Coordinates of C-alpha atoms and ligand atoms in Angstrom, one line a residue:
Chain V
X1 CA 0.0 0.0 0.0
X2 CA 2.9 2.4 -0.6
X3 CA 1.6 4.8 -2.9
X4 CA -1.5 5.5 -0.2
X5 CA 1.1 7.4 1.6
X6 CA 1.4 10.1 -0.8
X7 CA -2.1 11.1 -0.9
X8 CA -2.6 14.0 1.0
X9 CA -5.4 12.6 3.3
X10 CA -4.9 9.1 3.1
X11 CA -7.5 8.3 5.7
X12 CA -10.1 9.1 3.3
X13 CA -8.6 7.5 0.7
X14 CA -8.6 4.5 2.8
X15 CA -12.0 4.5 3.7
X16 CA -13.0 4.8 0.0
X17 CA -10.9 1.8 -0.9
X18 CA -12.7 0.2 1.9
X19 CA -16.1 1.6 0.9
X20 CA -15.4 0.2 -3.0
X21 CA -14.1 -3.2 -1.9
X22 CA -17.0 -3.7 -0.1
X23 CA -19.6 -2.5 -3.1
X24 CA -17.3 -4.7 -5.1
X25 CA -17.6 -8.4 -3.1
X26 CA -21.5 -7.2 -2.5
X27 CA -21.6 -7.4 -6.3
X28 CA -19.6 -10.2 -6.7
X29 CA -17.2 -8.9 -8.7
X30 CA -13.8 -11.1 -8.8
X31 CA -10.3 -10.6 -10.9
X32 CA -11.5 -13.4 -13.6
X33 CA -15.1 -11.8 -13.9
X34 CA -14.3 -7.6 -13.1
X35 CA -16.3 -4.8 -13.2
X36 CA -14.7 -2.7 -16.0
X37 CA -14.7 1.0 -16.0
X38 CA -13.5 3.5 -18.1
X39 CA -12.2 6.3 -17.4
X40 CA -12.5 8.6 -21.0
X41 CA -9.6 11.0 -20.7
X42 CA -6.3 10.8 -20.6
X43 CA -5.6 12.9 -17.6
X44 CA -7.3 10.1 -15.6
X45 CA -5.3 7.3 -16.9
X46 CA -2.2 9.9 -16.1
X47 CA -3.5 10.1 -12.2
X48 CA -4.8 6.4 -11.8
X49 CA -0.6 5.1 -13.0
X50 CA 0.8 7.9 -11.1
X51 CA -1.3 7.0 -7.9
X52 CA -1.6 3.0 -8.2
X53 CA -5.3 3.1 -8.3
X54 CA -5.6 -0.2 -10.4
X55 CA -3.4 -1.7 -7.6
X56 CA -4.3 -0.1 -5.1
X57 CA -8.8 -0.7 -5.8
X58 CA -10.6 -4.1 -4.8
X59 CA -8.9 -6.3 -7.9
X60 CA -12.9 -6.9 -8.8
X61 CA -12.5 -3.6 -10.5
X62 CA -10.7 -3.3 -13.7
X63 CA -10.2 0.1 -14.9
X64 CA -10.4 0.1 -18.8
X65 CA -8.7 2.6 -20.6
X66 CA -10.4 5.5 -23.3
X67 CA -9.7 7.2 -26.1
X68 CA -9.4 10.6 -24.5
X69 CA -5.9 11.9 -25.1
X70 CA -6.7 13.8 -28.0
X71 CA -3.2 13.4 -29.7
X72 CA -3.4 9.4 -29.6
X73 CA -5.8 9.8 -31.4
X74 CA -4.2 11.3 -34.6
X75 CA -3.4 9.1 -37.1
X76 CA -0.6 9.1 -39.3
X77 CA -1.9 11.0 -42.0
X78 CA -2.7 14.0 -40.1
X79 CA 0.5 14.4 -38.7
X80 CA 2.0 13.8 -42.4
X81 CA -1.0 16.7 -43.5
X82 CA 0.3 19.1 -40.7
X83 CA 4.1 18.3 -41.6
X84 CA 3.1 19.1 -45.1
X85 CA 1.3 22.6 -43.9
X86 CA 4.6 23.3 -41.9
X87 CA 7.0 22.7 -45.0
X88 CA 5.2 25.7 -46.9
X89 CA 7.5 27.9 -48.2
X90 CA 6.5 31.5 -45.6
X91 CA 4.9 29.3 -42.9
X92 CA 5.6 29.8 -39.2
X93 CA 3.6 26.8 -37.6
X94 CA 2.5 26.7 -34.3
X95 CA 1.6 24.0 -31.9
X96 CA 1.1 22.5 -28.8
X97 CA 4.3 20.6 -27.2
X98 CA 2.1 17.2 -27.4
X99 CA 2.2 17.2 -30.9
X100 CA 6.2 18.1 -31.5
X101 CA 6.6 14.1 -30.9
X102 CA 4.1 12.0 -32.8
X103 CA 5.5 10.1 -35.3
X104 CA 3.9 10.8 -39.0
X105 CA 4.9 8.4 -42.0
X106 CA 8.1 9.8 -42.5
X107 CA 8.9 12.5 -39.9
X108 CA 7.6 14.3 -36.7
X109 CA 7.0 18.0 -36.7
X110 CA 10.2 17.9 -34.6
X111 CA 11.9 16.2 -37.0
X112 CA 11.1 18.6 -40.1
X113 CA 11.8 21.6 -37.8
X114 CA 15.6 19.8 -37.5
X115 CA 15.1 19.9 -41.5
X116 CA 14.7 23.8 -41.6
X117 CA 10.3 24.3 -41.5
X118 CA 9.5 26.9 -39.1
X119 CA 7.3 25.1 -36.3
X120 CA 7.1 26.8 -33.0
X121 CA 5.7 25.5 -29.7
X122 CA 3.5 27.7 -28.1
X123 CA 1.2 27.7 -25.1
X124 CA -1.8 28.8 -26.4
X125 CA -3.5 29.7 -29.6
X126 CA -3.2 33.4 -28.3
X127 CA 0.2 33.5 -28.9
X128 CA 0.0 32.1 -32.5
X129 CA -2.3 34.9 -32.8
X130 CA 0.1 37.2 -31.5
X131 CA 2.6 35.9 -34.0
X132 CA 0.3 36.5 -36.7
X133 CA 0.0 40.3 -35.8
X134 CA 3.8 40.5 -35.8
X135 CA 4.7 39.0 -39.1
X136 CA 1.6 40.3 -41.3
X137 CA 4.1 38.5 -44.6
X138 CA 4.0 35.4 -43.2
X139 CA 1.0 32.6 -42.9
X140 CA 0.1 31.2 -39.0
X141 CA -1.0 28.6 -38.7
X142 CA -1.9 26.8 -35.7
X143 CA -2.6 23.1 -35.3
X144 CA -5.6 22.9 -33.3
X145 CA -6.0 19.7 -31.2
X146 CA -8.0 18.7 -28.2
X147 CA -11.7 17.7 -27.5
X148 CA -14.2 20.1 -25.9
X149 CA -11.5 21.6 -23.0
X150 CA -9.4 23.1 -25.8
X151 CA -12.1 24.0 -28.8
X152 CA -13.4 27.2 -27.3
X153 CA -9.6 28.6 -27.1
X154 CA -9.5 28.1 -30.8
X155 CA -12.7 29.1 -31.6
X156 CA -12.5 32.6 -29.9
X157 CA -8.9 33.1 -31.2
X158 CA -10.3 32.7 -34.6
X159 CA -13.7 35.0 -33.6
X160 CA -10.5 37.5 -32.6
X161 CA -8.4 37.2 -35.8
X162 CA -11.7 38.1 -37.8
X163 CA -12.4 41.0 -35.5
X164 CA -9.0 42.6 -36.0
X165 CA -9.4 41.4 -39.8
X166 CA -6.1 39.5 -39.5
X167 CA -5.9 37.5 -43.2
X168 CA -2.6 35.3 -42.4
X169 CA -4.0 33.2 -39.6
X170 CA -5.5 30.2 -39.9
X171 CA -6.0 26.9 -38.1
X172 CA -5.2 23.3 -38.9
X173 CA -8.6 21.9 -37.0
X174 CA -8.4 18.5 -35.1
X175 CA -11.4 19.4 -32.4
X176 CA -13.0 16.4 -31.9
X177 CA -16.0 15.8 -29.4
X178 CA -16.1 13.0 -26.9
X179 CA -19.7 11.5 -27.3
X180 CA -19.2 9.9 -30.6
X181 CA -16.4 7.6 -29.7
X182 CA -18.4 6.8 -26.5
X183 CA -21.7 5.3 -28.8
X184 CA -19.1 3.5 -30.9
X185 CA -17.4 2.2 -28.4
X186 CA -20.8 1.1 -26.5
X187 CA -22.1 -0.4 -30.2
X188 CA -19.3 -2.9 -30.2
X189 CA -20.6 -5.8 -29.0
X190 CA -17.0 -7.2 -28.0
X191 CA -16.8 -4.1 -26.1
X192 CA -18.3 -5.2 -22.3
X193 CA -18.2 -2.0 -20.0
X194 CA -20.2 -1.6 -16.9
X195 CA -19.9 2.1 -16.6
X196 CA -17.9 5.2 -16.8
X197 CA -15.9 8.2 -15.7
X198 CA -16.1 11.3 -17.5
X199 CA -13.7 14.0 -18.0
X200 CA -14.2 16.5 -15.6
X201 CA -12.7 19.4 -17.5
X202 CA -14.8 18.0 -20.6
X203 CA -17.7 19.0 -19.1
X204 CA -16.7 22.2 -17.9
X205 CA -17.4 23.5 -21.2
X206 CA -20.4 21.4 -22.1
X207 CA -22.1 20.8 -18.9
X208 CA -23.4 17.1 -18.0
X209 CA -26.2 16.7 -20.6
X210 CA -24.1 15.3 -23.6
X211 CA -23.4 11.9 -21.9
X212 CA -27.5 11.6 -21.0
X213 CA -27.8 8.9 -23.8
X214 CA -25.1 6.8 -22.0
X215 CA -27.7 6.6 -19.0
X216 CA -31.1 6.7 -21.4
X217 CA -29.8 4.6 -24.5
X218 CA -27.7 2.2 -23.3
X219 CA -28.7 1.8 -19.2
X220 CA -25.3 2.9 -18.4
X221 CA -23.6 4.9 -15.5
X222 CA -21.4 8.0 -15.8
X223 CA -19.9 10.0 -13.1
X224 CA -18.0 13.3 -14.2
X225 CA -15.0 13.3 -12.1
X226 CA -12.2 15.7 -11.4
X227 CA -8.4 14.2 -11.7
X228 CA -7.2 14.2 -8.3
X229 CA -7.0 10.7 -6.8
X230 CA -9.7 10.7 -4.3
X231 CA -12.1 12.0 -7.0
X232 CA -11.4 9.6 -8.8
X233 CA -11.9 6.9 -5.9
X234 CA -15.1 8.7 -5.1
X235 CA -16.6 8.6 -8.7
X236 CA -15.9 5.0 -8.8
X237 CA -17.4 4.5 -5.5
X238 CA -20.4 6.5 -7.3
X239 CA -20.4 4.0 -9.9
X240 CA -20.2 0.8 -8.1
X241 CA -23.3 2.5 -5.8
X242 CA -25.2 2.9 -9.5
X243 CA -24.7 -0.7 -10.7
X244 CA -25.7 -1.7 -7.3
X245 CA -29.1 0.1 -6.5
X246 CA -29.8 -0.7 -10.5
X247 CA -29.7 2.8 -11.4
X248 CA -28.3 4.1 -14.9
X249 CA -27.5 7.8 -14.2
X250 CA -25.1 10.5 -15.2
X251 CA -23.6 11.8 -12.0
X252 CA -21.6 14.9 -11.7
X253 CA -18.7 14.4 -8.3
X254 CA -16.9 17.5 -10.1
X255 CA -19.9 19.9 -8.9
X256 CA -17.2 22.7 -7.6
X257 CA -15.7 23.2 -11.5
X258 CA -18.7 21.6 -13.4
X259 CA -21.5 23.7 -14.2
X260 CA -25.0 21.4 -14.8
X261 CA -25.1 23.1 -18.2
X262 CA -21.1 23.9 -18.8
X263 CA -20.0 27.2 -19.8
X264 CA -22.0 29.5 -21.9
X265 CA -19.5 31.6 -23.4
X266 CA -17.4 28.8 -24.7
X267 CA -20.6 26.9 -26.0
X268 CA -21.8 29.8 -27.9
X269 CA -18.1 30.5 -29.0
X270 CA -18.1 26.7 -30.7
X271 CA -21.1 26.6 -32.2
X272 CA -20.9 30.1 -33.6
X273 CA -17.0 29.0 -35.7
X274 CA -17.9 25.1 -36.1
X275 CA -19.7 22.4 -37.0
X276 CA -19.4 18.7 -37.3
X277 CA -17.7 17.3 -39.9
X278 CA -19.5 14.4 -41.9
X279 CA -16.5 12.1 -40.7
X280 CA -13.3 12.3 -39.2
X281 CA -10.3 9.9 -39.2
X282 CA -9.2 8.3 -35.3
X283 CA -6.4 6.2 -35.4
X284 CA -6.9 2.6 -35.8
X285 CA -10.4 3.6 -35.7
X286 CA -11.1 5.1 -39.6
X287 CA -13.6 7.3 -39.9
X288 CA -16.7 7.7 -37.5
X289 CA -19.2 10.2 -37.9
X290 CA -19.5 13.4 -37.2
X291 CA -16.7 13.1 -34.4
X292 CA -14.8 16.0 -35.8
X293 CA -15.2 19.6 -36.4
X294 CA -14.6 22.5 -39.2
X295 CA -15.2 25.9 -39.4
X296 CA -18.2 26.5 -40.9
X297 CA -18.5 28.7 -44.1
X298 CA -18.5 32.2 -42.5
X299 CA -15.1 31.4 -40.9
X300 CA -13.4 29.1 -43.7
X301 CA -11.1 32.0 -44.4
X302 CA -9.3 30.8 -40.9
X303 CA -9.7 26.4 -42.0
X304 CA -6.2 26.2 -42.8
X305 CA -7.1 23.3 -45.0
X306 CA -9.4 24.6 -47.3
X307 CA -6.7 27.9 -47.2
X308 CA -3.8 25.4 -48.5
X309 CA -5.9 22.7 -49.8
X310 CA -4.6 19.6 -47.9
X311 CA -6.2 16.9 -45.8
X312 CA -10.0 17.2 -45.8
X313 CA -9.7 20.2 -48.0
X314 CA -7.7 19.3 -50.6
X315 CA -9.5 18.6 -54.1
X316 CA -8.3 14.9 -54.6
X317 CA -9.0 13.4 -51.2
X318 CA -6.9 12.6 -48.4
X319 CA -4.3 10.0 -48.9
X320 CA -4.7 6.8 -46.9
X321 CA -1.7 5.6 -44.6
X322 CA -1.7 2.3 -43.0
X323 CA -0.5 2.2 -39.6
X324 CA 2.7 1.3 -38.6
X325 CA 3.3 -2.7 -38.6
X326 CA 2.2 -4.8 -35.9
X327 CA 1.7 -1.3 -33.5
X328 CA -1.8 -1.9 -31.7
X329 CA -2.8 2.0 -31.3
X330 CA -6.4 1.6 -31.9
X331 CA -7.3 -1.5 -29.9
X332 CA -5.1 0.4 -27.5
X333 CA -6.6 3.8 -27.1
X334 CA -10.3 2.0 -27.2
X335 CA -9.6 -0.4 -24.3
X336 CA -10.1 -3.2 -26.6
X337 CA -6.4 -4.6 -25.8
X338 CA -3.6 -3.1 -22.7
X339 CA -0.8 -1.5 -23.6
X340 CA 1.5 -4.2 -23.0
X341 CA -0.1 -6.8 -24.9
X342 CA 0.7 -4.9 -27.9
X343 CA 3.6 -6.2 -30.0
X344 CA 5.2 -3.5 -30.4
X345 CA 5.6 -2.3 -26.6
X346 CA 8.7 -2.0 -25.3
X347 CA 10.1 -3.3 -28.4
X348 CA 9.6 -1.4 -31.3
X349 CA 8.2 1.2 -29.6
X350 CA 9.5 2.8 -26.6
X351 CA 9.3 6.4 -25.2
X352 CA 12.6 7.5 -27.4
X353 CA 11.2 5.5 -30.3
X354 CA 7.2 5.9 -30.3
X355 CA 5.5 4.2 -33.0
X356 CA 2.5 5.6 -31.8
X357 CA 1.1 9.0 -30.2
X358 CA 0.1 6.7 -27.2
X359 CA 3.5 5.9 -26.3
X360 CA 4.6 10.0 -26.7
X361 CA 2.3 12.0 -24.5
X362 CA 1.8 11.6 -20.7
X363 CA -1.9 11.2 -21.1
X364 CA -1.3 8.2 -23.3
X365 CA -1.9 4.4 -21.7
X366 CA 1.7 3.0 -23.3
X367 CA 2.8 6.4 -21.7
X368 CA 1.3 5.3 -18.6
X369 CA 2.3 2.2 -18.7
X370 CA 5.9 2.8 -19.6
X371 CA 6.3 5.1 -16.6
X372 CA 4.7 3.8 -13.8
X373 CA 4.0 0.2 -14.5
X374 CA 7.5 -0.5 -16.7
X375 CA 8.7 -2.7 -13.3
X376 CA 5.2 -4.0 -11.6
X377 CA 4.1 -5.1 -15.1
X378 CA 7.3 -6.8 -15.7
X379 CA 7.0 -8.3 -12.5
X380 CA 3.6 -9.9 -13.4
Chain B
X1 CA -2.4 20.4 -22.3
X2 CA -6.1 18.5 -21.4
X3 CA -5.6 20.0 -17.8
X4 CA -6.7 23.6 -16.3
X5 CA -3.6 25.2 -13.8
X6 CA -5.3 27.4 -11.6
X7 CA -4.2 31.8 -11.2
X8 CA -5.3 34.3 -9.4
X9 CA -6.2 37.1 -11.9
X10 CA -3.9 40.3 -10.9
X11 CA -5.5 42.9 -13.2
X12 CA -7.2 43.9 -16.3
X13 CA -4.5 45.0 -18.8
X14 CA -7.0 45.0 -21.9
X15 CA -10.0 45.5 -21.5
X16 CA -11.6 45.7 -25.1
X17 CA -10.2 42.4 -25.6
X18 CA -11.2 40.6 -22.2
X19 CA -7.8 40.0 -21.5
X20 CA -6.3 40.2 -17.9
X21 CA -2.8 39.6 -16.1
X22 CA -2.9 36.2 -13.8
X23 CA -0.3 34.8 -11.8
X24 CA 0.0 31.6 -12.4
X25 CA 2.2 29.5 -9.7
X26 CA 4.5 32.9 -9.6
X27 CA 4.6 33.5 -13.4
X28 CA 2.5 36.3 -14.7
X29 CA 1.2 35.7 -18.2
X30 CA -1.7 37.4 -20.1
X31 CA -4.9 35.6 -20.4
X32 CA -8.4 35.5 -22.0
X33 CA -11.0 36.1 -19.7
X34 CA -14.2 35.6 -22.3
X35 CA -15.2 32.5 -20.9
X36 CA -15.8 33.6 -17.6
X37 CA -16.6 37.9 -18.3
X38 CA -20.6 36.8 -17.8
X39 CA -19.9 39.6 -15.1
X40 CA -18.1 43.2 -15.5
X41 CA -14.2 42.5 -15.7
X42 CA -13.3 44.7 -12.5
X43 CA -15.0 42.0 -10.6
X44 CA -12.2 39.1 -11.4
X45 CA -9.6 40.8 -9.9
X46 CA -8.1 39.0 -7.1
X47 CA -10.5 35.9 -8.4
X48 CA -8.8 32.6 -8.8
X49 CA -9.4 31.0 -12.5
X50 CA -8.6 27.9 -13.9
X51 CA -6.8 28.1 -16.9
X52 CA -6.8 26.0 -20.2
X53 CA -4.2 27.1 -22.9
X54 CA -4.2 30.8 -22.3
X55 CA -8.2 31.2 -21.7
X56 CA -9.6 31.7 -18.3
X57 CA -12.3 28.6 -18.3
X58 CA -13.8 28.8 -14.7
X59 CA -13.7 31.0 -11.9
X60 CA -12.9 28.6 -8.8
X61 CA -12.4 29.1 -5.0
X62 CA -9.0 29.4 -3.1
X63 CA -9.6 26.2 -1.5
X64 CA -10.2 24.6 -4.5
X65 CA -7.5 26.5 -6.4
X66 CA -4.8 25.2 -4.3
X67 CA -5.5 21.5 -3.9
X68 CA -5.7 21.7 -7.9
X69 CA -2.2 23.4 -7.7
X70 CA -0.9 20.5 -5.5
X71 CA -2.0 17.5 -7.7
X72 CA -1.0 18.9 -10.7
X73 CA 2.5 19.3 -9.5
X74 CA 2.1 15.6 -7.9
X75 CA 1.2 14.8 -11.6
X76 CA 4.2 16.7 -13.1
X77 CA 1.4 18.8 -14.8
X78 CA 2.2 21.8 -13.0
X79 CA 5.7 21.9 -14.3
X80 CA 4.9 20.7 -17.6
X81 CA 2.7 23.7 -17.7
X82 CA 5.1 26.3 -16.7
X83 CA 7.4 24.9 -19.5
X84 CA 5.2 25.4 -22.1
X85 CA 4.3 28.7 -20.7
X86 CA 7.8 29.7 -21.1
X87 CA 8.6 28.1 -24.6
X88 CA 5.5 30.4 -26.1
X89 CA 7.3 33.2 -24.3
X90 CA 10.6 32.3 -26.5
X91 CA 8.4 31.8 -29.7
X92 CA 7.3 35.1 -29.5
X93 CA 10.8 36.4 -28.1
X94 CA 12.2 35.4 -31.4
X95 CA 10.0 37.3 -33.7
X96 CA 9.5 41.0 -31.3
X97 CA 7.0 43.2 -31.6
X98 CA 7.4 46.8 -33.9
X99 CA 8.6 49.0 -31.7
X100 CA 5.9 50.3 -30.1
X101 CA 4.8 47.1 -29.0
X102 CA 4.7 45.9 -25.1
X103 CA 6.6 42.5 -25.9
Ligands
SF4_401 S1 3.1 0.2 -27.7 FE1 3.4 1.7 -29.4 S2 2.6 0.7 -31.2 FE2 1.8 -0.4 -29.4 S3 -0.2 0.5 -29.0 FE3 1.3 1.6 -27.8 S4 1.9 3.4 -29.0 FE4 0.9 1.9 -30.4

């Protein structure tokens, strides 16, 4: 129990453990039948390695993990479409730190930076807005990446460019939304979840009320949960308390950050710049329906694909790239398969050598895995 | 970059844009405060916010503010943060403003 120590009220986490263990044997859950919970976001999986919460919960509970680290889920041929954009001659490209990393068919963004393209990690898409003012001869773009947490920053920073009338900025969009993967994922019929943890900073921007079909469709708990390790505990302990009265509900434990309906500004912000695309392409996923946004017409000036013509805008279709041999990504990131029963783990692909996104950023599972289970899961 | 870092919010430096001054873990970096300036601006001073990628996405309490603060460093987040922070500082060090610019 060495990792209880660290929390900083360990008595409570102890009594929560106790509390779940004992919701766990009253539903019979064991390690050969579990009850399997996802947490959606990456930032979970993040907190649950760094704290030992898989060890550390009744082994009746198996924590599944989801696609919700929003850079795993590129596939190759968007990072190959946003090293294209960044190889324009007069480009300065702009993007999160996540991204620098993720391997594309041939090169990283990191790797064609070494090669001479301007790309530039910045914090926010204010300062590639910034840069935009500065260098009126040269085309911005920023690669924009993240579910709900991160649209609204891009969407008003575009609502800003066309306010000041700035012409050389323009976005590479990537927003995708969280419910879609969420109905895919609970059409499978290989895919047996009993309920779920949702991102907690997800649903600071769009309130509770998205996930209601979880509960209504498919008789399915959800607890919104913050990221520190005794919310987590808690919203599990919420869970287990759902399965056991035979209640489907969406719960919200994150009720000092999470507004019942989100955040108004931010929601009008979205819907004002985007709209969902018919499709968009997850890795190892393909395409699923309108899990992706674009700018819609008013703002297409600022789509930096339909600006350069490449990816979703470009007049002879996107090219398709397989993924990397033998690398699991998409039964990864969907909780289909763990980390380390993927081929590739620890061989082919390690931290210095990611095949995959998974395996670069520390909301990914191989990430995870890598980092804080490398010894106990040797050990197994 | 999934994660909020909480700041206090220090001062309004422009006001036409909704942007104000926080303090983030003792950096001081300029911020949007749209999502949260459903009230007039004057009133987020002194406020803590929790902050996603340069916009101001939730006014919090102290309380609340600081535990967030201490898991996120327990996380690495905190850090990771501040980094990134202070590589968008160095992007936009490298290309300066025209001269009458506040860089
Ligand atoms: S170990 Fe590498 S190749 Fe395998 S699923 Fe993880 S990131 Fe993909």
């Amino acid at each position: 129990m060495r990792y209880v120590e660290e929390f900083r009220d360990p008595t409570k986490a102890r009594a929560l453990l106790k509390a779940i263990a004992r919701s766990a044997e009253t539903l019979g859950a064991s390690r050969a039948a579990p009850i399997r919970i996802m947490e959606i976001c990456g930032g979970h999986t993040h907190s649950i390695f760094r704290y030992g919460l898989d060890k550390l919960v009744h082994e009746g509970i198996e924590f599944i993990h989801g696609p919700g680290c929003p850079v795993c889920v590129l596939p190759r041929s968007r990072v190959d479409e946003a090293v294209a954009l960044a190889e324009r001659p007069g480009v300065i490209f702009t993007t999160f730190g996540d991204a620098m990393r993720v391997p594309g068919t041939s090169r990283s963004l990191l790797q064609a930076k070494a090669q001479g393209a301007d790309v530039r990690t910045v914090y926010s898409p204010l300062d590639a807005l910034e840069l935009a003012r500065r260098h009126p001869d040269r085309e911005v773009i920023f690669f924009g990446l993240g579910f709900e947490t991160t649209t609204p920053s891009t969407a008003l920073s575009v609502q800003q460019a066309a306010s000041e009338g700035l012409t050389n900025f323009s976005v590479f969009v990537n927003h995708i939304t969280v419910p879609p993967p969420l109905k895919a994922l609970l059409e499978d019929p290989h895919m047996l979840l009993d309920g779920f943890v949702g991102p907690g900073h997800v649903s600071m921007v769009i309130g509770t009320h998205p996930y209601d079909f979880i509960a209504r469709d498919y008789g399915k708990p959800l607890v919104v949960a913050g990221f520190e390790p005794l919310d987590l505990l808690q919203s599990v302990l919420m869970v287990l308390k759902q399965i056991r009265d035979g209640r489907a509900e969406i719960e919200n434990q994150y009720a000092r950050v999470v507004p019942e309906h989100g955040n108004p500004v931010s929601l009008a912000a979205i819907e004002a710049v985007y709209e969902p695309r018919p499709s968009f392409e997850w890795r190892g996923l393909g395409e699923i329906d309108a899990s992706g946004l674009r700018m819609r017409e008013a703002f297409r000036a600022f789509d930096a694909e339909a600006r350069f013509q490449v990816g979703y805008g470009a007049p002879q279709g996107r090219a398709q790239v397989p993924d990397p041999e033998g690398c699991a990504c998409g039964q990864v990131m969907t909780g289909r398969m763990k980390p380390t029963a993927c081929p590739q783990f620890g061989r082919g692909c390690t931290p210095d050598t990611p095949l995959g996104a998974l395996m670069v950023s520390s909301e990914g599972a191989c990430a995870a895995y890598w980092t804080y289970g490398g010894a106990r899961v040797a050990a197994e | 970059m999934c994660l909020g870092i909480p700041g206090q919010i220090i001062a309004i430096s422009d006001p036409a844009r909704q942007m104000g001054l926080a303090e983030i873990s003792g950096v001081r970096r300029e911020v949007s405060l749209a999502p949260v300036a459903d009230r007039p601006l004057d009133r987020l001073v002194g406020e803590w916010v929790l902050i996603h990628v340069g916009f101001a996405m939730a006014v919090i309490d102290a309380a609340e503010a600081a535990a967030t603060l201490e898991a996120l460093r327990e996380l690495g987040e905190a850090q990771e943060a501040l980094d990134q922070m202070a590589e968008g500082d160095r992007a936009l060090a490298a290309s300066p403003a025209p001269a009458e610019g506040a860089a």
